[in-house]
Short mmCIF file of C-alpha atoms in Angstrom, two decimals:
data_model
loop_
_atom_site.label_atom_id
_atom_site.label_comp_id
_atom_site.label_asym_id
_atom_site.label_seq_id
_atom_site.Cartn_x
_atom_site.Cartn_y
_atom_site.Cartn_z
CA MET O 14 107.07 107.28 100.80
CA TYR O 15 108.29 110.59 99.41
CA GLU O 16 106.64 113.77 100.55
CA THR O 17 103.43 114.72 98.78
CA ASN O 18 100.65 117.29 99.03
CA TYR O 19 97.09 116.15 99.49
CA HIS O 20 93.98 117.81 98.11
CA ARG O 21 90.39 116.66 98.43
CA ALA O 22 88.07 117.52 95.56
CA SER O 23 84.32 117.78 95.97
CA SER O 24 83.51 117.84 92.26
CA VAL O 25 85.02 116.54 89.03
CA GLU O 26 85.64 120.12 87.87
CA GLU O 27 87.46 120.96 91.09
CA ALA O 28 89.60 117.83 90.78
CA VAL O 29 90.67 118.79 87.25
CA ARG O 30 91.46 122.32 88.44
CA LEU O 31 93.49 121.06 91.42
CA LEU O 32 95.51 118.76 89.19
CA ALA O 33 96.20 121.58 86.74
CA GLY O 34 97.69 123.58 89.61
CA ALA O 35 100.04 120.78 90.64
CA GLU O 36 103.56 120.26 89.42
CA ASP O 37 103.28 116.50 88.94
CA GLY O 38 99.93 115.50 90.37
CA LYS O 39 97.96 112.27 90.33
CA PHE O 40 94.34 111.46 90.99
CA LEU O 41 93.73 109.25 94.03
CA GLY O 42 90.82 106.81 93.91
CA GLY O 43 90.59 104.30 96.75
CA GLY O 44 94.38 104.25 96.96
CA GLN O 45 94.72 100.47 97.14
CA THR O 46 97.28 100.46 94.33
CA LEU O 47 98.61 104.02 94.30
CA ILE O 48 99.51 104.18 98.01
CA PRO O 49 101.45 100.88 98.03
CA THR O 50 103.17 102.04 94.80
CA MET O 51 104.15 105.32 96.48
CA LYS O 52 105.38 103.46 99.57
CA GLN O 53 107.67 101.42 97.34
CA ARG O 54 108.83 104.70 95.77
CA LEU O 55 107.75 103.50 92.35
CA ALA O 56 105.58 106.62 92.10
CA SER O 57 106.31 110.01 93.60
CA PRO O 58 103.54 112.46 92.66
CA SER O 59 104.09 115.96 94.01
CA ASP O 60 100.36 116.19 94.69
CA LEU O 61 97.47 113.81 95.22
CA VAL O 62 93.99 114.91 94.24
CA ASP O 63 91.57 112.68 96.18
CA LEU O 64 88.42 111.82 94.22
CA GLY O 65 86.89 109.98 97.20
CA GLY O 66 84.79 112.95 98.27
CA ILE O 67 83.00 113.40 94.93
CA ALA O 68 79.45 112.24 95.61
CA ALA O 69 78.46 112.39 91.93
CA MET O 70 80.99 109.65 91.16
CA LYS O 71 79.44 107.12 93.56
CA GLY O 72 76.49 104.78 93.23
CA ILE O 73 74.84 102.24 91.00
CA SER O 74 71.73 102.82 88.90
CA ASP O 75 69.59 100.66 86.65
CA GLU O 76 68.99 102.50 83.40
CA GLY O 77 66.84 99.83 81.77
CA GLY O 78 69.06 98.16 79.22
CA ALA O 79 72.22 99.16 81.05
CA ILE O 80 73.67 99.51 84.54
CA ARG O 81 75.62 102.65 85.37
CA ILE O 82 78.28 102.39 88.06
CA GLY O 83 79.93 105.54 89.36
CA ALA O 84 83.72 105.35 89.08
CA GLY O 85 84.14 106.00 92.82
CA THR O 86 81.99 103.02 93.80
CA PRO O 87 83.98 100.54 95.92
CA HIS O 88 84.18 96.87 94.93
CA TYR O 89 82.20 95.88 98.03
CA ASP O 90 79.23 97.98 96.90
CA VAL O 91 79.31 96.45 93.42
CA ALA O 92 79.57 92.94 94.87
CA THR O 93 76.59 93.41 97.19
CA SER O 94 74.35 95.58 94.99
CA ASP O 95 70.97 93.94 94.31
CA ILE O 96 70.90 95.63 90.91
CA VAL O 97 74.26 94.18 89.86
CA ARG O 98 73.59 90.76 91.38
CA ASN O 99 70.26 90.44 89.59
CA ARG O 100 71.17 91.99 86.26
CA ILE O 101 74.88 91.17 85.76
CA PRO O 102 75.70 88.35 88.19
CA GLY O 103 79.13 87.78 86.62
CA LEU O 104 80.12 91.35 87.48
CA ALA O 105 78.95 91.03 91.10
CA SER O 106 80.92 87.83 91.57
CA LEU O 107 84.01 89.39 89.97
CA ALA O 108 83.84 92.34 92.39
CA ALA O 109 83.40 89.94 95.33
CA GLY O 110 86.69 88.26 94.46
CA ILE O 111 88.97 91.29 94.22
CA GLY O 112 91.69 91.43 96.89
CA ASP O 113 90.24 90.87 100.34
CA PRO O 114 87.32 92.39 102.29
CA ALA O 115 89.26 95.44 103.55
CA VAL O 116 90.64 96.18 100.09
CA ARG O 117 87.13 95.87 98.61
CA HIS O 118 85.89 98.51 101.04
CA MET O 119 88.35 101.07 99.63
CA GLY O 120 89.26 100.10 96.06
CA THR O 121 87.07 101.53 93.30
CA ILE O 122 86.09 100.45 89.80
CA GLY O 123 87.35 103.72 88.32
CA GLY O 124 90.72 103.40 90.03
CA SER O 125 91.09 99.82 88.89
CA ILE O 126 90.43 100.49 85.21
CA ALA O 127 92.42 103.75 85.12
CA ASN O 128 95.43 101.82 86.40
CA ASN O 129 94.83 98.93 83.97
CA ASP O 130 97.01 96.45 85.81
CA PRO O 131 97.44 93.44 83.48
CA ALA O 132 96.28 91.18 86.34
CA ALA O 133 93.31 93.29 87.47
CA ASP O 134 89.85 91.73 87.24
CA TYR O 135 87.62 94.56 86.02
CA PRO O 136 89.16 95.10 82.56
CA SER O 137 87.95 91.65 81.47
CA ALA O 138 84.37 92.49 82.48
CA LEU O 139 84.39 95.79 80.61
CA MET O 140 85.71 94.11 77.45
CA ALA O 141 83.38 91.09 77.59
CA LEU O 142 80.29 93.12 78.44
CA GLY O 143 81.02 95.79 75.82
CA ALA O 144 81.02 98.54 78.46
CA THR O 145 81.35 102.26 77.87
CA VAL O 146 83.79 104.28 79.97
CA VAL O 147 82.51 107.76 80.79
CA THR O 148 85.22 110.31 81.54
CA SER O 149 85.40 114.00 82.37
CA LYS O 150 85.94 114.63 78.65
CA ARG O 151 84.19 111.95 76.59
CA GLU O 152 82.79 108.44 76.32
CA LEU O 153 84.97 105.57 75.17
CA ALA O 154 84.25 101.96 74.26
CA ALA O 155 86.17 99.57 76.53
CA GLU O 156 88.09 98.31 73.47
CA ASP O 157 89.41 101.82 72.84
CA PHE O 158 89.99 102.60 76.51
CA PHE O 159 92.43 99.78 77.36
CA GLN O 160 95.64 100.24 75.42
CA GLY O 161 98.09 97.77 76.90
CA MET O 162 99.87 97.08 80.16
CA PHE O 163 99.15 99.92 82.64
CA ASP O 164 98.13 102.01 79.64
CA THR O 165 94.77 103.58 78.81
CA ALA O 166 93.42 106.23 76.46
CA LEU O 167 93.12 108.64 79.42
CA ASP O 168 94.87 111.99 79.25
CA GLU O 169 96.82 113.00 82.38
CA ASP O 170 94.04 115.36 83.44
CA GLU O 171 91.13 113.11 82.48
CA ILE O 172 89.02 111.35 85.11
CA VAL O 173 86.91 108.21 84.72
CA THR O 174 83.54 109.24 86.15
CA ALA O 175 81.38 106.17 85.44
CA VAL O 176 81.16 102.88 83.59
CA ILE O 177 78.03 101.85 81.70
CA PHE O 178 77.44 98.12 81.29
CA PRO O 179 74.82 96.84 78.83
CA VAL O 180 72.74 94.14 80.58
CA PRO O 181 73.68 90.71 79.17
CA GLU O 182 71.59 87.54 78.86
CA LYS O 183 74.40 85.57 80.46
CA SER O 184 77.59 86.51 82.26
CA ALA O 185 80.19 84.88 84.47
CA TYR O 186 83.79 85.32 85.56
CA ALA O 187 86.25 82.66 86.64
CA LYS O 188 89.74 83.38 87.86
CA TYR O 189 92.69 81.51 89.17
CA PRO O 190 94.00 83.89 91.82
CA ASN O 191 97.60 84.19 92.79
CA PRO O 192 97.53 82.66 96.28
CA ALA O 193 99.38 85.61 97.86
CA SER O 194 98.09 88.69 96.07
CA ARG O 195 94.69 87.39 94.82
CA TYR O 196 95.43 89.06 91.50
CA ALA O 197 94.45 86.95 88.50
CA MET O 198 97.04 84.49 87.21
CA ALA O 199 94.36 84.09 84.58
CA GLY O 200 90.79 85.34 84.68
CA VAL O 201 88.17 84.89 81.98
CA PHE O 202 84.91 86.78 81.65
CA VAL O 203 82.27 85.38 79.31
CA ALA O 204 79.12 87.24 78.28
CA LYS O 205 76.27 86.91 75.85
CA THR O 206 74.65 90.24 75.12
CA GLY O 207 71.94 90.72 72.49
CA GLY O 208 72.87 87.32 71.07
CA MET O 209 76.52 88.34 70.71
CA VAL O 210 79.19 86.42 72.62
CA ARG O 211 82.32 88.07 73.99
CA VAL O 212 85.15 86.42 75.89
CA ALA O 213 87.95 88.42 77.52
CA ALA O 214 90.98 87.26 79.49
CA THR O 215 93.01 89.13 82.10
CA GLY O 216 96.13 88.25 84.10
CA ALA O 217 97.63 86.39 81.20
CA GLY O 218 98.35 88.72 78.29
CA GLN O 219 101.61 90.58 77.78
CA ASN O 220 99.61 93.61 76.72
CA GLY O 221 96.92 93.34 79.34
CA VAL O 222 93.33 92.31 78.75
CA PHE O 223 92.46 90.68 75.41
CA ARG O 224 89.49 89.10 73.66
CA ILE O 225 89.56 85.54 72.39
CA ALA O 226 87.80 85.47 69.01
CA GLU O 227 88.03 81.71 68.56
CA MET O 228 86.23 81.09 71.85
CA GLU O 229 83.61 83.68 70.95
CA SER O 230 82.70 81.97 67.68
CA ALA O 231 82.77 78.53 69.31
CA LEU O 232 80.37 79.70 72.03
CA ALA O 233 78.13 81.52 69.55
CA ALA O 234 77.62 78.17 67.80
CA ASN O 235 77.36 76.11 71.00
CA TRP O 236 77.12 77.73 74.44
CA SER O 237 78.70 75.01 76.55
CA PRO O 238 81.99 74.43 78.37
CA SER O 239 82.89 71.73 75.87
CA ALA O 240 82.82 74.31 73.05
CA VAL O 241 85.87 76.10 74.50
CA ALA O 242 87.64 73.01 75.89
CA GLY O 243 89.63 72.55 72.71
CA VAL O 244 90.49 76.21 72.17
CA THR O 245 93.91 77.30 73.39
CA VAL O 246 95.48 80.74 73.21
CA ASP O 247 98.97 81.25 71.84
CA ALA O 248 101.48 81.05 74.71
CA ASP O 249 103.85 83.35 72.79
CA GLU O 250 101.55 86.25 73.57
CA LEU O 251 101.29 85.50 77.30
CA LEU O 252 103.07 86.60 80.47
CA SER O 253 105.76 84.41 81.92
CA ASP O 254 107.07 85.16 85.42
CA ILE O 255 107.87 83.61 88.80
CA HIS O 256 104.17 82.90 89.32
CA GLY O 257 103.71 80.83 86.18
CA SER O 258 105.05 80.19 82.70
CA ALA O 259 103.27 81.34 79.55
CA GLU O 260 102.33 77.71 78.77
CA TYR O 261 100.83 77.29 82.24
CA ARG O 262 98.83 80.48 81.80
CA ALA O 263 97.63 79.36 78.35
CA ASN O 264 96.24 76.22 79.96
CA LEU O 265 94.65 78.25 82.76
CA VAL O 266 92.86 80.49 80.25
CA THR O 267 91.10 77.50 78.70
CA VAL O 268 90.23 76.04 82.10
CA MET O 269 88.90 79.39 83.38
CA ALA O 270 86.86 79.84 80.18
CA LYS O 271 85.25 76.42 80.71
CA ARG O 272 84.48 77.25 84.33
CA ALA O 273 83.03 80.64 83.43
CA VAL O 274 80.71 79.17 80.78
CA ALA O 275 79.58 76.49 83.25
CA ALA O 276 78.92 79.15 85.90
CA ALA O 277 76.97 81.33 83.46
CA GLY O 278 74.61 78.40 82.76
CA MET W 24 101.66 119.71 107.39
CA THR W 25 97.90 119.51 107.75
CA GLN W 26 95.65 119.60 110.78
CA VAL W 27 93.83 116.25 110.60
CA ALA W 28 90.77 115.87 112.83
CA MET W 29 88.60 112.80 113.17
CA THR W 30 86.49 110.92 115.67
CA LEU W 31 88.64 108.15 117.11
CA ASN W 32 86.85 105.57 119.25
CA GLY W 33 84.07 108.07 119.87
CA LYS W 34 86.39 110.89 120.90
CA LYS W 35 87.18 113.96 118.80
CA VAL W 36 90.92 114.10 118.12
CA SER W 37 93.21 116.25 116.02
CA ALA W 38 96.89 116.39 115.13
CA ASN W 39 99.17 118.27 112.80
CA VAL W 40 100.78 115.70 110.48
CA GLU W 41 102.47 115.50 107.10
CA ASP W 42 100.15 114.72 104.19
CA ARG W 43 102.06 111.49 103.55
CA THR W 44 101.35 110.19 107.07
CA LEU W 45 99.55 106.86 106.94
CA LEU W 46 96.44 106.40 109.04
CA VAL W 47 98.15 103.66 111.06
CA HIS W 48 100.99 106.02 112.00
CA TYR W 49 98.53 108.76 112.89
CA ILE W 50 96.75 106.35 115.22
CA ARG W 51 99.91 104.92 116.79
CA GLU W 52 102.21 107.91 116.89
CA ALA W 53 100.06 111.03 116.86
CA GLN W 54 97.32 109.54 119.08
CA GLY W 55 99.34 107.02 121.06
CA LEU W 56 97.01 104.09 120.44
CA THR W 57 99.39 101.21 119.77
CA GLY W 58 96.84 98.39 119.58
CA THR W 59 96.77 98.76 115.81
CA HIS W 60 99.89 97.09 114.43
CA VAL W 61 102.07 97.51 111.37
CA GLY W 62 102.83 94.03 110.08
CA CYS W 63 103.77 93.72 106.42
CA ASP W 64 103.20 97.37 105.45
CA THR W 65 102.19 96.06 101.99
CA SER W 66 98.38 95.68 102.39
CA GLN W 67 98.54 91.92 102.79
CA CYS W 68 98.68 90.89 106.44
CA GLY W 69 95.79 92.81 107.99
CA ALA W 70 97.46 93.54 111.35
CA CYS W 71 96.55 97.20 110.79
CA VAL W 72 92.80 96.74 110.17
CA VAL W 73 90.62 99.44 111.70
CA HIS W 74 87.09 100.59 110.90
CA VAL W 75 86.58 103.83 108.99
CA ASN W 76 82.96 104.96 108.91
CA GLY W 77 81.95 101.45 109.96
CA ARG W 78 83.95 99.52 107.37
CA ALA W 79 87.13 97.48 107.89
CA VAL W 80 90.10 98.96 106.05
CA LYS W 81 93.86 98.50 106.09
CA SER W 82 95.16 101.58 107.88
CA CYS W 83 98.62 101.10 106.34
CA THR W 84 97.05 101.68 102.92
CA MET W 85 95.22 104.89 103.65
CA LEU W 86 96.53 108.35 104.37
CA ALA W 87 95.51 109.89 107.68
CA VAL W 88 94.26 112.93 105.79
CA GLN W 89 91.94 110.71 103.72
CA ALA W 90 90.23 109.85 107.00
CA ALA W 91 89.84 113.50 108.03
CA GLY W 92 86.33 113.99 109.39
CA ALA W 93 85.67 110.24 109.54
CA GLU W 94 84.61 108.01 112.42
CA VAL W 95 87.51 105.69 113.11
CA MET W 96 87.38 102.71 115.44
CA THR W 97 90.40 100.74 116.63
CA VAL W 98 90.67 97.67 118.82
CA GLU W 99 90.89 99.98 121.84
CA GLY W 100 87.38 101.22 121.10
CA LEU W 101 85.59 97.87 121.27
CA ALA W 102 85.35 97.13 124.98
CA ASN W 103 82.69 98.69 127.13
CA GLY W 104 84.77 99.81 130.11
CA PRO W 105 86.11 96.66 131.80
CA GLU W 106 83.70 94.48 129.81
CA LEU W 107 85.28 92.96 126.70
CA HIS W 108 83.50 93.02 123.36
CA PRO W 109 82.04 89.54 122.61
CA VAL W 110 84.67 89.00 119.90
CA GLN W 111 87.50 89.91 122.29
CA ALA W 112 86.02 87.63 124.96
CA ALA W 113 85.72 84.77 122.44
CA PHE W 114 89.37 85.15 121.36
CA ARG W 115 90.37 84.82 125.02
CA GLU W 116 87.99 81.94 125.70
CA HIS W 117 89.03 79.93 122.61
CA HIS W 118 92.67 80.98 122.72
CA GLY W 119 92.47 82.54 119.25
CA LEU W 120 96.06 83.75 119.41
CA GLN W 121 99.59 82.79 120.25
CA CYS W 122 102.02 85.69 119.94
CA GLY W 123 99.13 88.14 119.57
CA PHE W 124 100.63 90.37 116.93
CA CYS W 125 97.89 89.77 114.34
CA THR W 126 95.12 89.74 116.96
CA PRO W 127 93.95 93.38 116.81
CA GLY W 128 93.54 93.11 113.03
CA MET W 129 91.87 89.72 113.32
CA ILE W 130 89.41 91.08 115.87
CA MET W 131 88.57 94.19 113.83
CA THR W 132 88.09 92.03 110.72
CA ALA W 133 85.92 89.62 112.72
CA VAL W 134 83.68 92.40 114.05
CA ASP W 135 83.24 93.74 110.51
CA MET W 136 82.57 90.28 109.09
CA ILE W 137 79.96 89.47 111.74
CA ARG W 138 78.19 92.77 111.06
CA ARG W 139 78.14 92.25 107.28
CA HIS W 140 76.82 88.70 107.59
CA ASN W 141 74.40 89.63 110.35
CA GLY W 142 76.11 87.04 112.56
CA VAL W 143 75.22 84.15 110.25
CA LEU W 144 78.61 82.57 109.55
CA ASP W 145 79.81 79.06 108.85
CA GLU W 146 83.39 77.89 109.04
CA ASP W 147 84.01 78.10 105.28
CA THR W 148 82.75 81.66 105.11
CA ILE W 149 84.89 82.71 108.09
CA ARG W 150 88.00 81.21 106.51
CA HIS W 151 87.25 82.92 103.19
CA GLU W 152 86.58 86.24 104.93
CA LEU W 153 89.97 86.01 106.68
CA GLU W 154 91.74 86.14 103.31
CA GLY W 155 93.23 89.53 104.11
CA ASN W 156 94.55 88.64 107.59
CA ILE W 157 97.66 86.60 108.10
CA CYS W 158 98.60 84.72 111.28
CA ARG W 159 101.96 82.98 111.43
CA CYS W 160 101.41 81.12 114.72
CA THR W 161 98.03 79.54 115.20
CA GLY W 162 97.22 77.82 111.94
CA TYR W 163 93.94 79.77 112.19
CA HIS W 164 91.89 77.00 113.83
CA ASN W 165 91.27 78.75 117.12
CA ILE W 166 90.76 82.08 115.43
CA VAL W 167 88.00 80.56 113.30
CA LYS W 168 86.51 78.89 116.40
CA ALA W 169 86.55 82.17 118.31
CA ILE W 170 84.84 84.09 115.50
CA LYS W 171 82.20 81.40 115.08
CA ALA W 172 81.51 81.39 118.84
CA ALA W 173 81.29 85.18 119.00
CA ALA W 174 78.98 85.32 115.97
CA ASP W 175 76.68 82.66 117.43
CA GLN W 176 76.65 84.42 120.77
CA MET W 177 75.85 87.79 119.22
CA VAL W 178 72.93 86.25 117.28
CA ALA W 179 71.68 84.61 120.50
CA MET W 180 71.92 87.92 122.39
CA ARG W 181 70.01 89.67 119.62
CA THR W 182 67.32 86.97 119.57
CA ALA W 183 66.97 87.14 123.36
CA ALA W 184 66.61 90.92 123.21
CA GLU W 185 63.79 90.72 120.66
#
């Protein structure tokens, strides 16, 4: 990789200050995407500001009607947290299926959503659970945060500090992982929160994560896998690449939605 | 250049390296411990797995400077003098290797997996847990057998000690 300068921040304020002092700096979360990207020379930040040492950005707390997860919390901690497993089982199982065990020890929820890879798992959970993204500047609804492939509402000097998930009545995630990378070829998160159903798909859309209104209304009327079995998404809007055609992905979305509803019970 | 100090296999070490130096290169080149291998260099194969603060990570996907101040354990740190770690002994006993290139990463992943599951592992779980480690020789069977045997033995040793 190209040369870079490393800085370790111990607070959010210090991280923002360090980035401001850099020529072309980037925040470093767990590094499981950024470091491989730098090794391939697809990114060449002059400076890296490591957020891994910011204690205030780590940890999971139960705030009654919602669960707050610090942005620096690794996937492994989300997957094994008693709070998450009991209150939002779909989110725990999603975290348990990201990458592989070593990647889950390093990769963080904040890093994942800030990157907004169209095949990442977490964006679907944030959309389906109606999560709020807390940043160093403001709070954003998930719908407003994700803005398309690798694109978010974040300013260059803005840091995701936490994600707040309302506790749902039901939640589950089903994905068809790419056999090599474990990224989602299609992943569907279903949730029922306060009687409202949301369904979000990742890995499939040309513009990243998206909600599927037709499945939401079908499930609101009848919460069962058969309710979504006949709903297909428009292949014209989906990704088509060496891993699978848009038509194949459209079929996977329906199958994953059925599996997710069955898993949610 | 940055002075990067850490505890490596229980010993305090330090070296002056570029900020872009990966942890695996720090271990191999700055510290001369070549048990940790670079396989794919793209976070997929797991030949570079080491433990940082007790957790298995891919040392090709972490900067050395990120591990400054951490406790790092490599395959060289497992044995107790001439006595092999139970996982190392099980890999030898069950011939859990052919060319041996992936073995250090397999062993470090196995030790981490056994710790996280408290030694209670079935074959399916072991295979699933090996998702991030690739072996191109064995077909995995003997690796899985070795991990299962080591896990069972470590549980038995713990039970006997209680």
